[in-house]
mmCIF file of C-alpha atoms in Angstrom:
data_model
loop_
_atom_site.group_PDB
_atom_site.id
_atom_site.type_symbol
_atom_site.label_atom_id
_atom_site.label_comp_id
_atom_site.label_asym_id
_atom_site.label_seq_id
_atom_site.Cartn_x
_atom_site.Cartn_y
_atom_site.Cartn_z
ATOM 1 C CA MET A 255 52.102 -30.002 87.818
ATOM 2 C CA PHE A 256 50.975 -28.069 84.748
ATOM 3 C CA GLY A 257 53.970 -27.191 83.451
ATOM 4 C CA ASN A 258 54.530 -30.323 80.522
ATOM 5 C CA TRP A 259 50.795 -29.530 79.718
ATOM 6 C CA ARG A 260 50.078 -27.827 76.382
ATOM 7 C CA ILE A 261 46.996 -26.269 74.824
ATOM 8 C CA GLY A 262 46.136 -29.039 73.203
ATOM 9 C CA SER A 263 45.966 -31.161 76.057
ATOM 10 C CA VAL A 264 44.122 -29.327 77.960
ATOM 11 C CA ASN A 265 41.236 -28.363 75.495
ATOM 12 C CA GLY A 266 41.018 -32.240 74.040
ATOM 13 C CA ALA A 267 40.837 -33.053 77.795
ATOM 14 C CA LEU A 268 37.616 -30.151 77.879
ATOM 15 C CA LEU A 269 35.738 -31.585 75.000
ATOM 16 C CA ALA A 270 36.037 -35.290 76.617
ATOM 17 C CA ALA A 271 34.385 -33.834 79.490
ATOM 18 C CA TYR A 272 31.392 -32.601 77.512
ATOM 19 C CA PHE A 273 31.192 -35.148 74.970
ATOM 20 C CA ILE A 274 31.144 -38.179 77.024
ATOM 21 C CA PRO A 275 28.017 -37.588 79.133
ATOM 22 C CA VAL A 276 26.305 -36.250 76.452
ATOM 23 C CA TRP A 277 27.160 -38.313 73.917
ATOM 24 C CA THR A 278 26.783 -41.320 76.050
ATOM 25 C CA LEU A 279 23.607 -40.252 77.432
ATOM 26 C CA VAL A 280 22.160 -39.821 73.657
ATOM 27 C CA ALA A 281 23.065 -42.977 72.747
ATOM 28 C CA PHE A 282 21.694 -44.188 75.312
ATOM 29 C CA ASN A 283 18.815 -42.789 75.458
ATOM 30 C CA ILE A 284 18.477 -44.172 71.729
ATOM 31 C CA MET A 285 19.703 -47.701 72.536
ATOM 32 C CA VAL A 286 16.784 -48.351 74.602
ATOM 33 C CA ALA A 287 14.395 -47.050 73.104
ATOM 34 C CA PRO A 288 15.472 -46.641 69.621
ATOM 35 C CA VAL A 289 12.460 -44.576 68.374
ATOM 36 C CA HIS A 290 11.057 -42.483 71.089
ATOM 37 C CA GLY A 291 15.976 -41.853 71.771
ATOM 38 C CA LEU A 292 15.648 -40.569 68.121
ATOM 39 C CA TYR A 293 13.331 -38.001 68.578
ATOM 40 C CA GLU A 294 14.814 -36.388 71.500
ATOM 41 C CA ARG A 295 16.455 -32.532 71.009
ATOM 42 C CA PRO A 296 19.586 -33.746 70.408
ATOM 43 C CA SER A 297 18.547 -36.796 67.202
ATOM 44 C CA VAL A 298 15.214 -34.844 66.023
ATOM 45 C CA ALA A 299 16.865 -33.956 63.012
ATOM 46 C CA VAL A 300 18.376 -36.525 61.858
ATOM 47 C CA ALA A 301 14.688 -38.360 62.553
ATOM 48 C CA LEU A 302 12.956 -35.969 61.079
ATOM 49 C CA PHE A 303 15.240 -36.122 58.359
ATOM 50 C CA LEU A 304 14.661 -40.203 57.767
ATOM 51 C CA SER A 305 11.247 -40.147 58.088
ATOM 52 C CA ASP A 306 10.507 -36.354 55.682
ATOM 53 C CA HIS A 307 13.112 -36.923 52.902
ATOM 54 C CA LEU A 308 13.357 -40.602 52.891
ATOM 55 C CA GLN A 309 11.166 -41.649 54.179
ATOM 56 C CA MET A 310 12.097 -44.445 55.767
ATOM 57 C CA ALA A 311 9.569 -47.448 57.467
ATOM 58 C CA GLY A 312 10.171 -48.245 60.897
ATOM 59 C CA MET A 313 12.653 -51.392 60.921
ATOM 60 C CA ASP A 314 14.609 -48.736 59.155
ATOM 61 C CA THR A 315 14.363 -45.784 61.363
ATOM 62 C CA VAL A 316 15.698 -48.002 64.243
ATOM 63 C CA ARG A 317 18.405 -49.554 62.441
ATOM 64 C CA ALA A 318 19.371 -46.032 61.321
ATOM 65 C CA ALA A 319 19.059 -45.474 64.935
ATOM 66 C CA TRP A 320 21.187 -47.765 66.905
ATOM 67 C CA LEU A 321 24.328 -46.915 63.715
ATOM 68 C CA LEU A 322 23.337 -42.709 64.994
ATOM 69 C CA ALA A 323 24.407 -44.307 68.490
ATOM 70 C CA LEU A 324 26.797 -46.429 67.388
ATOM 71 C CA GLY A 325 28.921 -43.523 66.010
ATOM 72 C CA ARG A 326 28.154 -41.098 68.909
ATOM 73 C CA LEU A 327 29.874 -44.717 71.479
ATOM 74 C CA THR A 328 32.712 -44.424 68.991
ATOM 75 C CA VAL A 329 33.302 -41.195 69.586
ATOM 76 C CA VAL A 330 32.637 -41.486 73.179
ATOM 77 C CA ALA A 331 35.349 -44.881 73.297
ATOM 78 C CA PHE A 332 38.271 -42.543 71.621
ATOM 79 C CA PHE A 333 37.982 -39.448 74.253
ATOM 80 C CA ALA A 334 38.273 -41.848 76.963
ATOM 81 C CA ILE A 335 41.416 -44.472 75.181
ATOM 82 C CA TYR A 336 42.345 -40.201 74.687
ATOM 83 C CA LEU A 337 42.105 -39.360 78.275
ATOM 84 C CA ALA A 338 43.900 -42.942 79.480
ATOM 85 C CA LEU A 339 46.570 -41.594 77.405
ATOM 86 C CA LEU A 340 47.444 -38.739 78.743
ATOM 87 C CA CYS A 341 47.916 -39.627 82.527
ATOM 88 C CA ILE A 342 50.532 -40.907 81.227
ATOM 89 C CA PRO A 343 52.779 -38.162 81.071
ATOM 90 C CA ARG A 344 55.624 -39.381 79.229
ATOM 91 C CA ILE A 345 52.652 -40.726 76.227
ATOM 92 C CA ARG A 346 51.247 -36.734 77.051
ATOM 93 C CA LYS A 347 54.800 -35.406 76.563
ATOM 94 C CA ASN A 348 55.856 -36.245 73.009
ATOM 95 C CA GLY A 349 51.868 -35.608 71.994
ATOM 96 C CA GLY A 350 51.305 -39.649 71.484
ATOM 97 C CA SER A 351 47.953 -39.336 72.799
ATOM 98 C CA ASP A 352 46.987 -36.939 69.762
ATOM 99 C CA GLU A 353 45.688 -39.766 67.650
ATOM 100 C CA ALA A 354 43.192 -40.874 69.249
ATOM 101 C CA LEU A 355 41.455 -37.003 70.086
ATOM 102 C CA GLY A 356 42.671 -36.482 66.209
ATOM 103 C CA ILE A 357 40.377 -39.863 65.055
ATOM 104 C CA ALA A 358 37.374 -38.593 68.085
ATOM 105 C CA LEU A 359 37.772 -35.179 66.434
ATOM 106 C CA ALA A 360 36.822 -36.652 62.862
ATOM 107 C CA ILE A 361 34.020 -38.602 63.600
ATOM 108 C CA GLY A 362 32.471 -35.932 65.605
ATOM 109 C CA SER A 363 32.231 -33.534 63.848
ATOM 110 C CA LEU A 364 31.294 -35.485 60.262
ATOM 111 C CA ILE A 365 27.945 -36.828 62.620
ATOM 112 C CA SER A 366 27.814 -33.123 64.294
ATOM 113 C CA PHE A 367 28.420 -31.529 60.191
ATOM 114 C CA ALA A 368 25.774 -34.085 58.948
ATOM 115 C CA SER A 369 23.261 -33.246 61.628
ATOM 116 C CA MET A 370 23.269 -29.652 60.729
ATOM 117 C CA ILE A 371 22.764 -29.964 57.300
ATOM 118 C CA MET A 372 19.772 -32.402 58.109
ATOM 119 C CA ALA A 373 18.694 -30.108 61.260
ATOM 120 C CA SER A 374 19.048 -27.040 58.334
ATOM 121 C CA LYS A 375 16.718 -28.686 55.625
ATOM 122 C CA VAL A 376 14.316 -29.780 58.194
ATOM 123 C CA GLY A 377 12.849 -26.645 59.607
ATOM 124 C CA GLU A 378 14.711 -27.862 63.464
ATOM 125 C CA MET A 379 16.565 -24.507 64.051
ATOM 126 C CA ALA A 380 16.257 -25.373 68.197
ATOM 127 C CA ALA A 381 18.880 -28.920 66.723
ATOM 128 C CA LEU A 382 20.629 -26.375 64.111
ATOM 129 C CA ARG A 383 21.850 -24.655 66.740
ATOM 130 C CA LEU A 384 22.610 -27.277 68.752
ATOM 131 C CA HIS A 385 24.821 -29.142 66.278
ATOM 132 C CA ALA A 386 25.872 -26.366 64.749
ATOM 133 C CA THR A 387 28.251 -25.602 68.167
ATOM 134 C CA GLU A 388 29.203 -29.001 68.945
ATOM 135 C CA LEU A 389 30.920 -28.654 65.413
ATOM 136 C CA LEU A 390 32.863 -25.694 65.881
ATOM 137 C CA LEU A 391 34.123 -26.578 69.449
ATOM 138 C CA LEU A 392 35.459 -29.846 67.135
ATOM 139 C CA LEU A 393 37.113 -27.827 64.142
ATOM 140 C CA GLY A 394 38.626 -25.234 66.688
ATOM 141 C CA ALA A 395 40.186 -28.378 69.138
ATOM 142 C CA ALA A 396 41.153 -30.047 65.271
ATOM 143 C CA ILE A 397 42.667 -26.435 64.413
ATOM 144 C CA VAL A 398 44.404 -26.174 67.930
ATOM 145 C CA VAL A 399 46.073 -30.207 67.609
ATOM 146 C CA VAL A 400 47.440 -29.654 64.117
ATOM 147 C CA ILE A 401 48.764 -26.223 64.938
ATOM 148 C CA GLU A 402 50.364 -27.144 67.988
ATOM 149 C CA ARG A 403 53.085 -29.716 67.832
ATOM 150 C CA PRO A 404 54.572 -31.262 70.557
ATOM 151 C CA ALA A 405 57.938 -29.932 72.094
ATOM 152 C CA ALA A 406 61.262 -31.751 70.593
ATOM 153 C CA ALA A 407 63.514 -33.504 71.848
ATOM 154 C CA PRO A 408 66.696 -31.937 72.684
ATOM 155 C CA LYS A 409 69.421 -33.330 70.744
ATOM 156 C CA ILE A 410 72.522 -34.491 72.438
ATOM 157 C CA VAL A 411 75.919 -32.924 70.148
ATOM 158 C CA GLN A 412 78.885 -34.444 70.171
ATOM 159 C CA ARG A 413 82.007 -32.958 69.560
ATOM 160 C CA THR A 414 85.295 -34.462 68.589
ATOM 161 C CA VAL A 415 88.195 -33.402 69.501
ATOM 162 C CA GLU A 416 90.455 -32.080 67.079
ATOM 163 C CA ALA A 417 93.765 -33.602 66.621
ATOM 164 C CA ASN A 418 95.323 -30.547 65.759
ATOM 165 C CA PRO A 419 94.624 -27.091 66.961
ATOM 166 C CA PRO A 420 92.711 -25.239 64.957
ATOM 167 C CA LEU A 421 94.351 -22.417 62.744
ATOM 168 C CA GLY A 422 94.426 -18.763 64.204
ATOM 169 C CA LEU A 423 91.852 -16.694 61.398
ATOM 170 C CA GLU A 424 90.567 -19.955 60.015
ATOM 171 C CA GLN A 425 93.496 -20.045 57.871
ATOM 172 C CA ALA A 426 94.214 -23.033 55.554
ATOM 173 C CA GLU A 427 98.103 -24.191 56.179
ATOM 174 C CA LEU A 428 99.748 -24.623 52.651
ATOM 175 C CA LEU A 429 102.677 -25.518 51.732
ATOM 176 C CA HIS A 430 104.682 -22.604 51.475
ATOM 177 C CA ASN A 431 103.723 -21.004 54.889
ATOM 178 C CA ARG A 432 105.276 -23.703 56.927
#
């Protein structure tokens, strides 16, 4: 059953198993109560950076929180698409699901990297560790996807039947050798 699974597919499925529930819960908390959800541990660095360094007002902070939730839900959606495509064996074998995984990894890495930079600017060490860990997970999966390519399809070689048999010792037939 697992003979046609690549390590990149298994790695992507494990990442999706982590990021889909965690980031959905964080995004849902932000959507329900934007300011309260933004000041929870996964997003507190972004909230402190917005209020301290960018000095955003209340409504602007809410808009930034919703934008962060939208970004996280976009990553969750691409991971879900990846898992759906991974269930189809023909697509999994030729690497057709890697595009959805690549988009999820790119957007997720961008969000985690920006959050990590914001956490380092405001001095929030717990959030810095969280975002650095997520970033390393995403970058490690991206490296595996880039390096590991799907197996090439076997090429069908068709030999033509020659009218004349091959010459002995592969000598050319000259006129004076007849």
